[in-house]
Tab-separated table of C-alpha atoms and ligand atoms in Angstrom:
chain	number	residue	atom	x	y	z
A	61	UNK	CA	0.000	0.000	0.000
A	62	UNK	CA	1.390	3.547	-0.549
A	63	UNK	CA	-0.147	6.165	1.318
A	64	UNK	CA	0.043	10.160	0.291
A	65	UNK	CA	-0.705	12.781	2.880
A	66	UNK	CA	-0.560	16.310	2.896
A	67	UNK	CA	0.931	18.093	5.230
A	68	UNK	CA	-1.209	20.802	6.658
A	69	UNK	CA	1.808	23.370	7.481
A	70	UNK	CA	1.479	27.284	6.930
A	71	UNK	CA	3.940	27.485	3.720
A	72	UNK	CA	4.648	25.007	0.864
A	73	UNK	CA	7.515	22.647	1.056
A	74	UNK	CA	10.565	24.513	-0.990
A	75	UNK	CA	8.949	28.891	-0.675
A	76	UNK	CA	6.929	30.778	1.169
A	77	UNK	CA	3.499	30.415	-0.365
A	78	UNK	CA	0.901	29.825	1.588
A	79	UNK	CA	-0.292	26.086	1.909
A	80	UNK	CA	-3.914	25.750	1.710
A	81	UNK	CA	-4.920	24.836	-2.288
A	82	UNK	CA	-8.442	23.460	-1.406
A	83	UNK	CA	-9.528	26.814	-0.274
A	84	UNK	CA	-8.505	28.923	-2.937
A	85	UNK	CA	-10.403	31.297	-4.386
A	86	UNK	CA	-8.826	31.231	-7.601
A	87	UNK	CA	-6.297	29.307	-9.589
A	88	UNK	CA	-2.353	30.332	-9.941
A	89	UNK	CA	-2.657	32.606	-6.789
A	90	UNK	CA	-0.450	30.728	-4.112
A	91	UNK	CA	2.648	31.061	-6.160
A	92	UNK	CA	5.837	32.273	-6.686
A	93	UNK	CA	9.159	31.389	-8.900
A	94	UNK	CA	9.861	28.714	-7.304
A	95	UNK	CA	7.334	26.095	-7.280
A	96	UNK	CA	6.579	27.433	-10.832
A	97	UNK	CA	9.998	26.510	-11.465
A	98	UNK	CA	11.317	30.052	-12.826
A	99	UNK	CA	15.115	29.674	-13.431
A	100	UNK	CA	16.763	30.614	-10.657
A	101	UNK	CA	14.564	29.956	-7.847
A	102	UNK	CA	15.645	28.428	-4.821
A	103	UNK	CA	14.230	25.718	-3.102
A	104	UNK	CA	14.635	26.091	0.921
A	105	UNK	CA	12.612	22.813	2.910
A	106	UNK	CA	10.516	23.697	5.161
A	107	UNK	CA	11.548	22.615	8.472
A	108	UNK	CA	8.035	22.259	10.176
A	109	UNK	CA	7.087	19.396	7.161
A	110	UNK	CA	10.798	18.047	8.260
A	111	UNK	CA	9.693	17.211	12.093
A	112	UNK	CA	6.358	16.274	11.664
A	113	UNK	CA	7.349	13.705	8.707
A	114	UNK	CA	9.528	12.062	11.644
A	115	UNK	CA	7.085	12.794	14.240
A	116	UNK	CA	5.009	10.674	12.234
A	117	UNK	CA	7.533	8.355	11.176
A	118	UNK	CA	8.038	7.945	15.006
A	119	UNK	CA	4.230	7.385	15.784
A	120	UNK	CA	4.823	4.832	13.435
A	121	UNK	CA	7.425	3.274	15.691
A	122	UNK	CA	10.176	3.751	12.884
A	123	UNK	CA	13.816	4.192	12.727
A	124	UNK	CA	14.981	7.694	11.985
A	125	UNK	CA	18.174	7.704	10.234
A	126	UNK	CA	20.657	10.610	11.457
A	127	UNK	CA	21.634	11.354	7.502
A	128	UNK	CA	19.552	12.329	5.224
A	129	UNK	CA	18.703	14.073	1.712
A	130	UNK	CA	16.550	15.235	-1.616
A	131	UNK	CA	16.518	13.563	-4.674
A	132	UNK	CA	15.303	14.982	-8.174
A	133	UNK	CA	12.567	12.334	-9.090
A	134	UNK	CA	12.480	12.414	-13.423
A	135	UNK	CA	9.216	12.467	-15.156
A	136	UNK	CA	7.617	14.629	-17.618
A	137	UNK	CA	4.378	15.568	-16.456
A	138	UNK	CA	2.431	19.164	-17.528
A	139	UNK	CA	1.211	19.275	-13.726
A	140	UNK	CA	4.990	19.153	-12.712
A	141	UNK	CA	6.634	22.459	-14.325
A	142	UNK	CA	10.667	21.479	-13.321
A	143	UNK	CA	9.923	18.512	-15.191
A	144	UNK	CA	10.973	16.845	-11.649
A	145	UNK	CA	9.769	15.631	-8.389
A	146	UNK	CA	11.715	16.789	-5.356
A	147	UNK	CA	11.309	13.728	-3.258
A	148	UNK	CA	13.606	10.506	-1.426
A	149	UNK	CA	14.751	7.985	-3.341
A	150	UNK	CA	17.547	6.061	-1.248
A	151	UNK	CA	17.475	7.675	2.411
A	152	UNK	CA	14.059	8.333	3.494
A	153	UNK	CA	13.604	10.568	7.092
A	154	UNK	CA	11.691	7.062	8.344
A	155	UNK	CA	12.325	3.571	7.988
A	156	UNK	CA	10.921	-0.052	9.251
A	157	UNK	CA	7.987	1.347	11.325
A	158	UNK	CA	4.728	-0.993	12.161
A	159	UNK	CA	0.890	-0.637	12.912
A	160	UNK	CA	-0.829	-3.166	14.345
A	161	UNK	CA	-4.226	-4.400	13.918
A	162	UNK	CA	-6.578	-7.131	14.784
A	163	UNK	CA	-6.311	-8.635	11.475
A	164	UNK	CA	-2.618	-8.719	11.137
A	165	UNK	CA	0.388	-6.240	11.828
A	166	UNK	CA	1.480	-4.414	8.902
A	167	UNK	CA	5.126	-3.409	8.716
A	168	UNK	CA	6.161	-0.145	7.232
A	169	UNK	CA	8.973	0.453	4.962
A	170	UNK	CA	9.526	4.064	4.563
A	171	UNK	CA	8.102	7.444	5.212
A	172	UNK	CA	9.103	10.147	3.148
A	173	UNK	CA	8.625	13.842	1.959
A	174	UNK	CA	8.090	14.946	-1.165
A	175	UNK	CA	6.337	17.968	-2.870
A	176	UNK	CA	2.649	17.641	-4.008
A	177	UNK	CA	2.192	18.155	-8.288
A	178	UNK	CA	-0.719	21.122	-9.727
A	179	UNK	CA	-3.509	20.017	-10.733
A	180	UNK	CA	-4.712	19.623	-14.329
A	181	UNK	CA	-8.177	20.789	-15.474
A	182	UNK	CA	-10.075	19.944	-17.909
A	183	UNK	CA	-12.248	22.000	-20.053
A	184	UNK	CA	-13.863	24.112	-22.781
A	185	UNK	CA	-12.640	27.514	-23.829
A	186	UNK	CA	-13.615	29.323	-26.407
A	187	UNK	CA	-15.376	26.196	-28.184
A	188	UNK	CA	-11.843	24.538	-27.760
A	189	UNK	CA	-11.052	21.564	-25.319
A	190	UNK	CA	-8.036	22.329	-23.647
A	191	UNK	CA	-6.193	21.418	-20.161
A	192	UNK	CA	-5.757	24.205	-17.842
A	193	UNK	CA	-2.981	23.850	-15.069
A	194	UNK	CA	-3.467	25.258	-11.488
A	195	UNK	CA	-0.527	25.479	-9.479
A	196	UNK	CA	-1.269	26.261	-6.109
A	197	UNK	CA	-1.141	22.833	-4.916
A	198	UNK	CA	2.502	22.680	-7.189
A	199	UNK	CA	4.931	22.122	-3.635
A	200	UNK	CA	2.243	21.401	-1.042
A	201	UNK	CA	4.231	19.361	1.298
A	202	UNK	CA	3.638	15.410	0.423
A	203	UNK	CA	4.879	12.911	2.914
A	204	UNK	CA	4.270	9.043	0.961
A	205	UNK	CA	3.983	6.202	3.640
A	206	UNK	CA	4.647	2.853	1.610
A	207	UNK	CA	4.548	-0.635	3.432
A	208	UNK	CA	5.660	-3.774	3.260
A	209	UNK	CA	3.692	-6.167	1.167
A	210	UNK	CA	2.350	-7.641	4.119
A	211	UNK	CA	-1.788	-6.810	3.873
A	212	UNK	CA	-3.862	-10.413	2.489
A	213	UNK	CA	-6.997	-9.093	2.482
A	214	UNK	CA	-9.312	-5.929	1.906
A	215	UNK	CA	-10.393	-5.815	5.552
A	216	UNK	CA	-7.218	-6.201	6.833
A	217	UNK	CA	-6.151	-2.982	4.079
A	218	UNK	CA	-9.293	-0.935	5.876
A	219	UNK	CA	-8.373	-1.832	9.203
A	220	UNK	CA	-4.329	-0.517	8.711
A	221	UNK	CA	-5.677	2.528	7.083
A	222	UNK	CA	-8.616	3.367	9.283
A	223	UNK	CA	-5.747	3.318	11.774
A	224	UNK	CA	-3.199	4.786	10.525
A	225	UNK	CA	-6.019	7.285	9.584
A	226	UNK	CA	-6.589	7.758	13.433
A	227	UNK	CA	-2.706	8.287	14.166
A	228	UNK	CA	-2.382	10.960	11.549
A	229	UNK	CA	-5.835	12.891	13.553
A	230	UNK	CA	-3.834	12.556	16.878
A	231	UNK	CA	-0.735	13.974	15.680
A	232	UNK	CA	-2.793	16.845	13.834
A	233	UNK	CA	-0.116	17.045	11.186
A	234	UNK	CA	-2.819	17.039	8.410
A	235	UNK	CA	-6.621	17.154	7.550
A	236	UNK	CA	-6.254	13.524	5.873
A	237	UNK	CA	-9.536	14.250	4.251
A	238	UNK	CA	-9.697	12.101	1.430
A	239	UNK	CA	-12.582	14.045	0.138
A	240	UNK	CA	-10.125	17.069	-0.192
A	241	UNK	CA	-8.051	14.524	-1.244
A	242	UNK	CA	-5.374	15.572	1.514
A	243	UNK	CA	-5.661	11.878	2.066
A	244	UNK	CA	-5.098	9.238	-1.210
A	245	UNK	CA	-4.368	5.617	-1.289
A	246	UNK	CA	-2.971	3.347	-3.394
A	247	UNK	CA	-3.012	-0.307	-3.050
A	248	UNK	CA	-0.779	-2.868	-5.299
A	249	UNK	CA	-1.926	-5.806	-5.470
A	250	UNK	CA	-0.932	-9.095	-6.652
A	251	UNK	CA	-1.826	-13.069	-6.259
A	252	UNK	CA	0.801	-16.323	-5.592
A	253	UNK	CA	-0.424	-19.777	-5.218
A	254	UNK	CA	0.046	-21.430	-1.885
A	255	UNK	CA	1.314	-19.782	1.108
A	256	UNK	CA	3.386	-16.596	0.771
A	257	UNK	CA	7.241	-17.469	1.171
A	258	UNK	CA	8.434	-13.798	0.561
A	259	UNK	CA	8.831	-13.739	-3.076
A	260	UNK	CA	6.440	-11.587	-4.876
A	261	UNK	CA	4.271	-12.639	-7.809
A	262	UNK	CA	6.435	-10.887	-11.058
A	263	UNK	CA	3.448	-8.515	-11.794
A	264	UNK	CA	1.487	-6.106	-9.554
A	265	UNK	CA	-1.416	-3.727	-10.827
A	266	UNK	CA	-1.919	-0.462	-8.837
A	267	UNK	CA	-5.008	1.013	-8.210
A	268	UNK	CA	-5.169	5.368	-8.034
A	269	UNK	CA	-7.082	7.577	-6.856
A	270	UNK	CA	-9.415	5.656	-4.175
A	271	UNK	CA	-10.984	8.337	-1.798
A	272	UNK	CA	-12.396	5.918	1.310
A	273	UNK	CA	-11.311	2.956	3.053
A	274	UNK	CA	-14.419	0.938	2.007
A	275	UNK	CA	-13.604	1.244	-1.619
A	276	UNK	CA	-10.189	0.370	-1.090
A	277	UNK	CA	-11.314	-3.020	0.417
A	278	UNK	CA	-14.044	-3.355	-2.159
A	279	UNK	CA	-11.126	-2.381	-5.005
A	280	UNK	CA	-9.049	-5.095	-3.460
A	281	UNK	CA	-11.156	-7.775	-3.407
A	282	UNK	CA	-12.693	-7.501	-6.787
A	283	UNK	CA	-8.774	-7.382	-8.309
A	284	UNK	CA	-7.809	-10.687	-6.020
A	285	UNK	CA	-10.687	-12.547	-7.847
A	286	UNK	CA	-9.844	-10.941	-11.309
A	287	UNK	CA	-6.154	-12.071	-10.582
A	288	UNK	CA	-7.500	-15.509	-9.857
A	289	UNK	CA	-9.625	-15.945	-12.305
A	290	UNK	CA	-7.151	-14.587	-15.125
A	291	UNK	CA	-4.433	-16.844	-13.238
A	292	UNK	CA	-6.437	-19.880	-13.099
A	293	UNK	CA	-6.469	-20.087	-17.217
A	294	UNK	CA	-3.068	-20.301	-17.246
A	295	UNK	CA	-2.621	-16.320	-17.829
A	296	UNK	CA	-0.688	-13.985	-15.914
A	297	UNK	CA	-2.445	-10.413	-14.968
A	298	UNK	CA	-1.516	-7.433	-16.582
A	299	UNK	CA	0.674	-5.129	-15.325
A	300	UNK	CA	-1.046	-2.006	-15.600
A	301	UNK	CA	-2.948	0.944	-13.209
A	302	UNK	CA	-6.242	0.788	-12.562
A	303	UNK	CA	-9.152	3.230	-11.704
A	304	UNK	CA	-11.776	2.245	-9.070
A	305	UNK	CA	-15.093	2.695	-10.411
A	306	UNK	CA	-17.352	3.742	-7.653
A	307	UNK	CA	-20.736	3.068	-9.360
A	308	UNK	CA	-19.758	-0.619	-10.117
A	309	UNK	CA	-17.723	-1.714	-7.413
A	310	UNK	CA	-15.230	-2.411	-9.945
A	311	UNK	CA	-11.838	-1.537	-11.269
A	312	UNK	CA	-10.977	-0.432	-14.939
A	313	UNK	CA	-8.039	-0.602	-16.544
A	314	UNK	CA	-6.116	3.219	-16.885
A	315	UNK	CA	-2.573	2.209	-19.020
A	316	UNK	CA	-0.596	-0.773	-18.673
A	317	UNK	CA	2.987	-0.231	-17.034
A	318	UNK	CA	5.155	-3.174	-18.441
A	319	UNK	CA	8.303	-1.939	-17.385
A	320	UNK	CA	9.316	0.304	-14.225
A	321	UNK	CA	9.679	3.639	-15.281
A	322	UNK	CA	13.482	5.077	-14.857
A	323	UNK	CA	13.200	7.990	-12.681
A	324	UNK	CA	16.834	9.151	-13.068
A	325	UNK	CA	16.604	10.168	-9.592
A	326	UNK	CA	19.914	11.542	-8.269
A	327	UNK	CA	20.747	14.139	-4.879
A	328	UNK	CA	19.059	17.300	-5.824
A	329	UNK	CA	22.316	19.691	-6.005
A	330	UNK	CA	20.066	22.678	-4.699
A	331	UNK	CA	19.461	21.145	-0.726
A	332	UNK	CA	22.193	20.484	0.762
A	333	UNK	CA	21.610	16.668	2.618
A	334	UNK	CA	20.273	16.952	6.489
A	335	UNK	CA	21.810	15.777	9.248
A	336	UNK	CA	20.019	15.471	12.596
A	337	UNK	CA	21.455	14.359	16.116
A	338	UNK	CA	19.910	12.194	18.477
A	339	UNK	CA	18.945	14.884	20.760
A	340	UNK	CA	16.811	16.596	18.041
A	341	UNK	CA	15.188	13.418	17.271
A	342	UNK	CA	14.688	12.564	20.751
A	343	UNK	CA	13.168	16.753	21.120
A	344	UNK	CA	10.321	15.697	18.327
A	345	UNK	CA	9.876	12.364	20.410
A	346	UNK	CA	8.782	14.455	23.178
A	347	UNK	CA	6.382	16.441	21.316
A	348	UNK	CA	4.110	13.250	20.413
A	349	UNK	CA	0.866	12.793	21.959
A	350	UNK	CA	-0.209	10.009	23.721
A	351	UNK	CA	-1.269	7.015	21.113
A	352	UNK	CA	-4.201	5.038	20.537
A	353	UNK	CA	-3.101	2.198	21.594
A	354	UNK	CA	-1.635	3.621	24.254
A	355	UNK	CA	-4.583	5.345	25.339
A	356	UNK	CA	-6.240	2.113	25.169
A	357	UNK	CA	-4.061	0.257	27.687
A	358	UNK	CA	-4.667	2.943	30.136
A	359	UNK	CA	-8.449	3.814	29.694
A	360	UNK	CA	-8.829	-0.436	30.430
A	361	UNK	CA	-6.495	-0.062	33.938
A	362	UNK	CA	-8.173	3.294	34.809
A	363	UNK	CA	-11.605	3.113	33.808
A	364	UNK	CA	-12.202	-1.028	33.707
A	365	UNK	CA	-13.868	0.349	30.495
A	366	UNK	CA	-14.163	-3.041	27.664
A	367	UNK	CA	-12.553	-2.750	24.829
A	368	UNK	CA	-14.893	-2.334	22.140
A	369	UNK	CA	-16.599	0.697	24.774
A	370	UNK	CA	-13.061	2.109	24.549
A	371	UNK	CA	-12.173	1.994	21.062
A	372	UNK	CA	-15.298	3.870	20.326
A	373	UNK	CA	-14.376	6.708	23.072
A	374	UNK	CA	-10.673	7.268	21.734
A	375	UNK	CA	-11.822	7.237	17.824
A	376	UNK	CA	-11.159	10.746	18.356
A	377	UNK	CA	-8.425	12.746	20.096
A	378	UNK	CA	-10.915	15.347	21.033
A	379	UNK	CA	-13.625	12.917	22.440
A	380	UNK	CA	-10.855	10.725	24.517
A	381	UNK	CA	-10.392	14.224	26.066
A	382	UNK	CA	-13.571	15.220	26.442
A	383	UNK	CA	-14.236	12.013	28.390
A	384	UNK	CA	-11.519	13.076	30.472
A	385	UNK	CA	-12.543	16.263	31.249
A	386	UNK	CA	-15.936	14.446	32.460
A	387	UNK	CA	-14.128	11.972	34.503
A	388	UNK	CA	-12.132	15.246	36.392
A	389	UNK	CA	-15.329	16.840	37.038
A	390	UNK	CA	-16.796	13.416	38.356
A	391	UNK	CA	-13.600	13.465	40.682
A	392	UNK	CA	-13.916	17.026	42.155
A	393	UNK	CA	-17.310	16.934	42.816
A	394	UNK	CA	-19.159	15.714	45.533
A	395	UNK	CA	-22.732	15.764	44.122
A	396	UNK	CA	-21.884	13.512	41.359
A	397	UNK	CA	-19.927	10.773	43.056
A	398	UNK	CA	-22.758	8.321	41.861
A	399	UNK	CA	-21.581	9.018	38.517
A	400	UNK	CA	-19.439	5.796	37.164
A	401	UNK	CA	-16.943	6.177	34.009
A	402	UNK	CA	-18.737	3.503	32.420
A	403	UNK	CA	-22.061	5.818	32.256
A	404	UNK	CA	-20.200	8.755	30.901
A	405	UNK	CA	-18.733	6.274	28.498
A	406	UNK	CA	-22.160	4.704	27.377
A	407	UNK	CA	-23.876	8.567	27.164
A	408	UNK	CA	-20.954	9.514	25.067
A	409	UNK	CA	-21.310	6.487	22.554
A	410	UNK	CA	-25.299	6.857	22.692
A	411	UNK	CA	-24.476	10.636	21.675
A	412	UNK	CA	-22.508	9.567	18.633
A	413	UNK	CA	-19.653	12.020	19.280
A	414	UNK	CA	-21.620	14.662	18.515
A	415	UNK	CA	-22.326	16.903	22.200
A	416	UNK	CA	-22.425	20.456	22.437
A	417	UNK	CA	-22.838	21.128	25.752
A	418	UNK	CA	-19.955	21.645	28.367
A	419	UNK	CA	-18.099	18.455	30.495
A	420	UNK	CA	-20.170	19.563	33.954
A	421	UNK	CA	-23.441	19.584	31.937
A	422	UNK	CA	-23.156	16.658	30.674
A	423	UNK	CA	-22.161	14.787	34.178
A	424	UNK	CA	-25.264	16.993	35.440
A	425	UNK	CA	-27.388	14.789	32.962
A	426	UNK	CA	-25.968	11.771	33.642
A	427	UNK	CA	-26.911	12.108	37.361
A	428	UNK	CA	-30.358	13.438	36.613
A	429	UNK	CA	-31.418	10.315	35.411
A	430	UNK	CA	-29.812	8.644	38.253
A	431	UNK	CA	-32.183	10.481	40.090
A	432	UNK	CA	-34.899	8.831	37.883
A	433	UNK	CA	-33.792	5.353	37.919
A	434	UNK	CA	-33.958	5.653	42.291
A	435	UNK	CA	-37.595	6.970	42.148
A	436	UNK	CA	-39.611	4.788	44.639
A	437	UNK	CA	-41.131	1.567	43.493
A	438	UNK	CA	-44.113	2.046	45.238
A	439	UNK	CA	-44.875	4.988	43.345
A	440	UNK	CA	-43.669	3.364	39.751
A	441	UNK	CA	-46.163	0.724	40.523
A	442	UNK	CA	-49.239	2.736	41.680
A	443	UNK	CA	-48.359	4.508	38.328
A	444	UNK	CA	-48.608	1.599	36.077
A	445	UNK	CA	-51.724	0.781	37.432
A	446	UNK	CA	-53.461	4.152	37.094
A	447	UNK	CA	-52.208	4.142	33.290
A	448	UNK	CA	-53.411	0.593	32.649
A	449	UNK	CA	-56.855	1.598	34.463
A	450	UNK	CA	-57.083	4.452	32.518
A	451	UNK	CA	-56.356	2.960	28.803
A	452	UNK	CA	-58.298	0.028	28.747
A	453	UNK	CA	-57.988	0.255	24.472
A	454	UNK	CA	-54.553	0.449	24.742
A	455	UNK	CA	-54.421	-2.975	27.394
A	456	UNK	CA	-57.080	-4.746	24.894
A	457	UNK	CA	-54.759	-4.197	21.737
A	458	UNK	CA	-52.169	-5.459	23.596
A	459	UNK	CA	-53.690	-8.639	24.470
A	460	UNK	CA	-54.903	-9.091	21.099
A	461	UNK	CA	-51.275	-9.422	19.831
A	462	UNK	CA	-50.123	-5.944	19.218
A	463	UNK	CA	-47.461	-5.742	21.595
A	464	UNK	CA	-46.074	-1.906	20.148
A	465	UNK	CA	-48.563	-0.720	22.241
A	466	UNK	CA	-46.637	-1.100	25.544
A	467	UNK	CA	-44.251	1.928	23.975
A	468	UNK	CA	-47.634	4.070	24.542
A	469	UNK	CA	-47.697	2.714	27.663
A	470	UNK	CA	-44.374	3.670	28.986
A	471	UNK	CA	-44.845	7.095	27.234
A	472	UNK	CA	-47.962	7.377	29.664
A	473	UNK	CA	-46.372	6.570	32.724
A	474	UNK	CA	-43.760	8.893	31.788
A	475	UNK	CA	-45.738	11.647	31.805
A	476	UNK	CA	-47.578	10.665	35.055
A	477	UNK	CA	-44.208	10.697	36.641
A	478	UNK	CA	-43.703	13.934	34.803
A	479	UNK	CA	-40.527	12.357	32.897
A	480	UNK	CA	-38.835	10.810	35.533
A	481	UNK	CA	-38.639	6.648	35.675
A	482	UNK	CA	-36.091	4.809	33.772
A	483	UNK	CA	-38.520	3.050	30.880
A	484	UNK	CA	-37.347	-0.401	31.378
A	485	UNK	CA	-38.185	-0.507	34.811
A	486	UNK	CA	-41.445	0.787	33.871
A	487	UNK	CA	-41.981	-1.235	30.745
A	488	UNK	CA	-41.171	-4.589	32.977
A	489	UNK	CA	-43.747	-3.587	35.490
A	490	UNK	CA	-46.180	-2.669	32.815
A	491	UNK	CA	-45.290	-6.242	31.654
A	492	UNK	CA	-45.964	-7.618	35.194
A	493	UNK	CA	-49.499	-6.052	35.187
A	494	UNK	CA	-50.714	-6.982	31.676
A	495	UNK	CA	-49.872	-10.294	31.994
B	206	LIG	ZN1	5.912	29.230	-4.189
């Protein structure tokens, strides 16, 4: 799988132009000579893309070489005006990282940093089609994660890049919107027979320009059963790049790619190479947040929270500390010592992630209906039977068969108690009665 992200920094990778192409108002604007590639501009890295590529690179629990450098990457391209890529061909900033999931680890050969391309347009002028180039996004800081080839199946490609998704949120290093397209995968993908023993089929076929995780499982399993069923006639798959076609469910076939492409790629002469020392390294080390699975580990000793409970809380940096922040206020005040973190927990998932109100109001909530679920029993009783008394329809219907009625039921008690009760209390009394 190789991964592109853009960096969300301030300023573009090599100049000073600001980095935010999705929000431009017009094309061409967010430029200057040198990612339009002007003779004589400059290129100068930006040193905020430089930490954050390792601070990711660490998240990713890689190596960080002390030595490292630019390469020009050769292709000709109209979306690339130097008619090169700066980007890493031999020393990457990261190396040898891993994620784990459920479904198998997945190793990670190499982060590096590159600069993002413009962006071709196509359209009709004057009558004429033509191909209009917009360079803001030309040098948008790119960092490409690529892995080992050690995914076997779709889910297990949704489940690395769901999380991988989630450590990229944490670090805030980027908007990995994949809409926006700040965010775009690329699986290979290729078939053996019999178990995997390191050597890789001799053809691959890519697919571009997939923008969520469910089509990249859906992309990958309908190419493993093309690759079977072309391989199972004798045939071997074409090397070639595929599009995913959304509407289908399906991949179609973009250009074949028989032989790798020669690159020419060789130190760009313009950046001098980058040496780091372990105390820098170890400075961005300190800046990383706490980690998901980290997080995990000590929400399950802290809160005796399960797991699945958990991994729903910390989906999101912000809701892991919102849940926090409910769990301090629990702690400093009296009034709410009833409160358990496994209710704020289960109000938070019932809420979906999405609450607007502040960390004591929602602990004020929680022990509200606390207060409801303690109301006498006597009283929930006397209740039930005045409602039953009262809707003698309703109580026929039910015994007739249609048992929805007992939600009209609850609903009645409810407002006898004037909203207090906890409804399946009530609805197993109701039950009691009408039986
Ligand atoms: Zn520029």
């Amino acid at each position: 799988m190789e991964i592109h992200i853009e960096l969300a920094t301030k300023s573009k990778m090599f100049c000073g132009c600001k980095n935010d192409p999705f929000n431009a108002k017009n094309p061409n604007i967010y430029t200057c000579p040198v990612c339009l590639a002007m003779p004589g501009g400059l290129p100068v890295p930006n040193r905020q893309a430089i930490e954050w590529t390792i601070k990711l690179g660490l998240a990713l629990g890689c190596t960080i070489p002390l030595f490292s450098k630019f390469d020009r990457k050769h292709y000709f391209y109209p979306d690339l005006p130097k008619g090169y890529q700066i980007s890493q061909f031999d020393q990457p900033f990261c190396k040898d990282g891993i994620v784990r999931v459920p479904e198998g680890d997945v190793r990670i050969q190499r982060v590096h940093l590159e600069e993002d391309t413009g962006k071709l347009q196509h359209a009709v002028v004057d009558g004429k089609k033509v191909t209009l180039v917009d360079f803001n996004r030309s040098g948008v800081p790119l960092v490409e994660i690529v892995t080992e080839p050690d995914i076997r199946s779709g889910d297990q490609a949704k489940a690395f890049l769901k999380k991988l998704h989630q450590i990229i949120k944490y670090l805030a290093i980027s908007g990995a919107d994949m809409e926006k397209g700040s965010m775009r995968l690329e699986p290979n993908i290729s078939v053996c027979k019999g178990a995997f023993d390191g050597v890789l089929p001799s053809y691959k076929v890519e697919v571009k320009n997939i923008n969520s995780f469910n089509f990249v499982k859906k992309a990958i399993d309908y190419e493993v059963s093309r690759h079977i069923d072309i391989l199972e006639t004798g045939e071997l798959p074409k090397q070639e790049t595929r599009g995913y076609d959304a509407a289908n469910s399906a991949t179609i076939s973009q250009r074949s790619k028989e032989t790798a492409e020669d690159y020419r790629y060789f130190p760009d002469p313009d950046i001098p190479p980058i040496r780091f020392t372990k105390d820098q390294i170890e400075t961005i080390k300190q800046t990383l947040p706490e980690l998901p699975d980290d997080k995990r580990i000590r929400f399950s000793q802290s809160f005796g929270l399960k797991d699945s409970d958990i991994d729903l809380i910390i989906d999101r940096q912000e809701h892991a500390d919102y849940f926090e922040k409910c769990i301090d206020v629990i702690n400093s005040t009296p009034a709410f010592d009833r409160v358990t973190p496994y209710m704020v927990a289960k109000a938070l998932i019932n809420s979906r992630g999405v609450v607007r109100v502040s960390e004591t109001e929602f602990v004020q909530a929680i022990s509200d209906k606390l207060t409801d679920l303690t109301i006498d029993p006597l009283i929930l009783v006397e209740a039930c039977r005045k409602i039953t008394e009262e809707h003698h329809d309703a109580v026929e219907s039910y015994h007739k068969g249609k048992e929805s009625v007992i939600m009209f039921l609850i609903g009645q008690v409810k407002k006898e108690l004037k909203g207090k009760g906890d409804a399946e209390k009530i609805k197993e009394e109701l039950l009691m009665q009408l039986t």
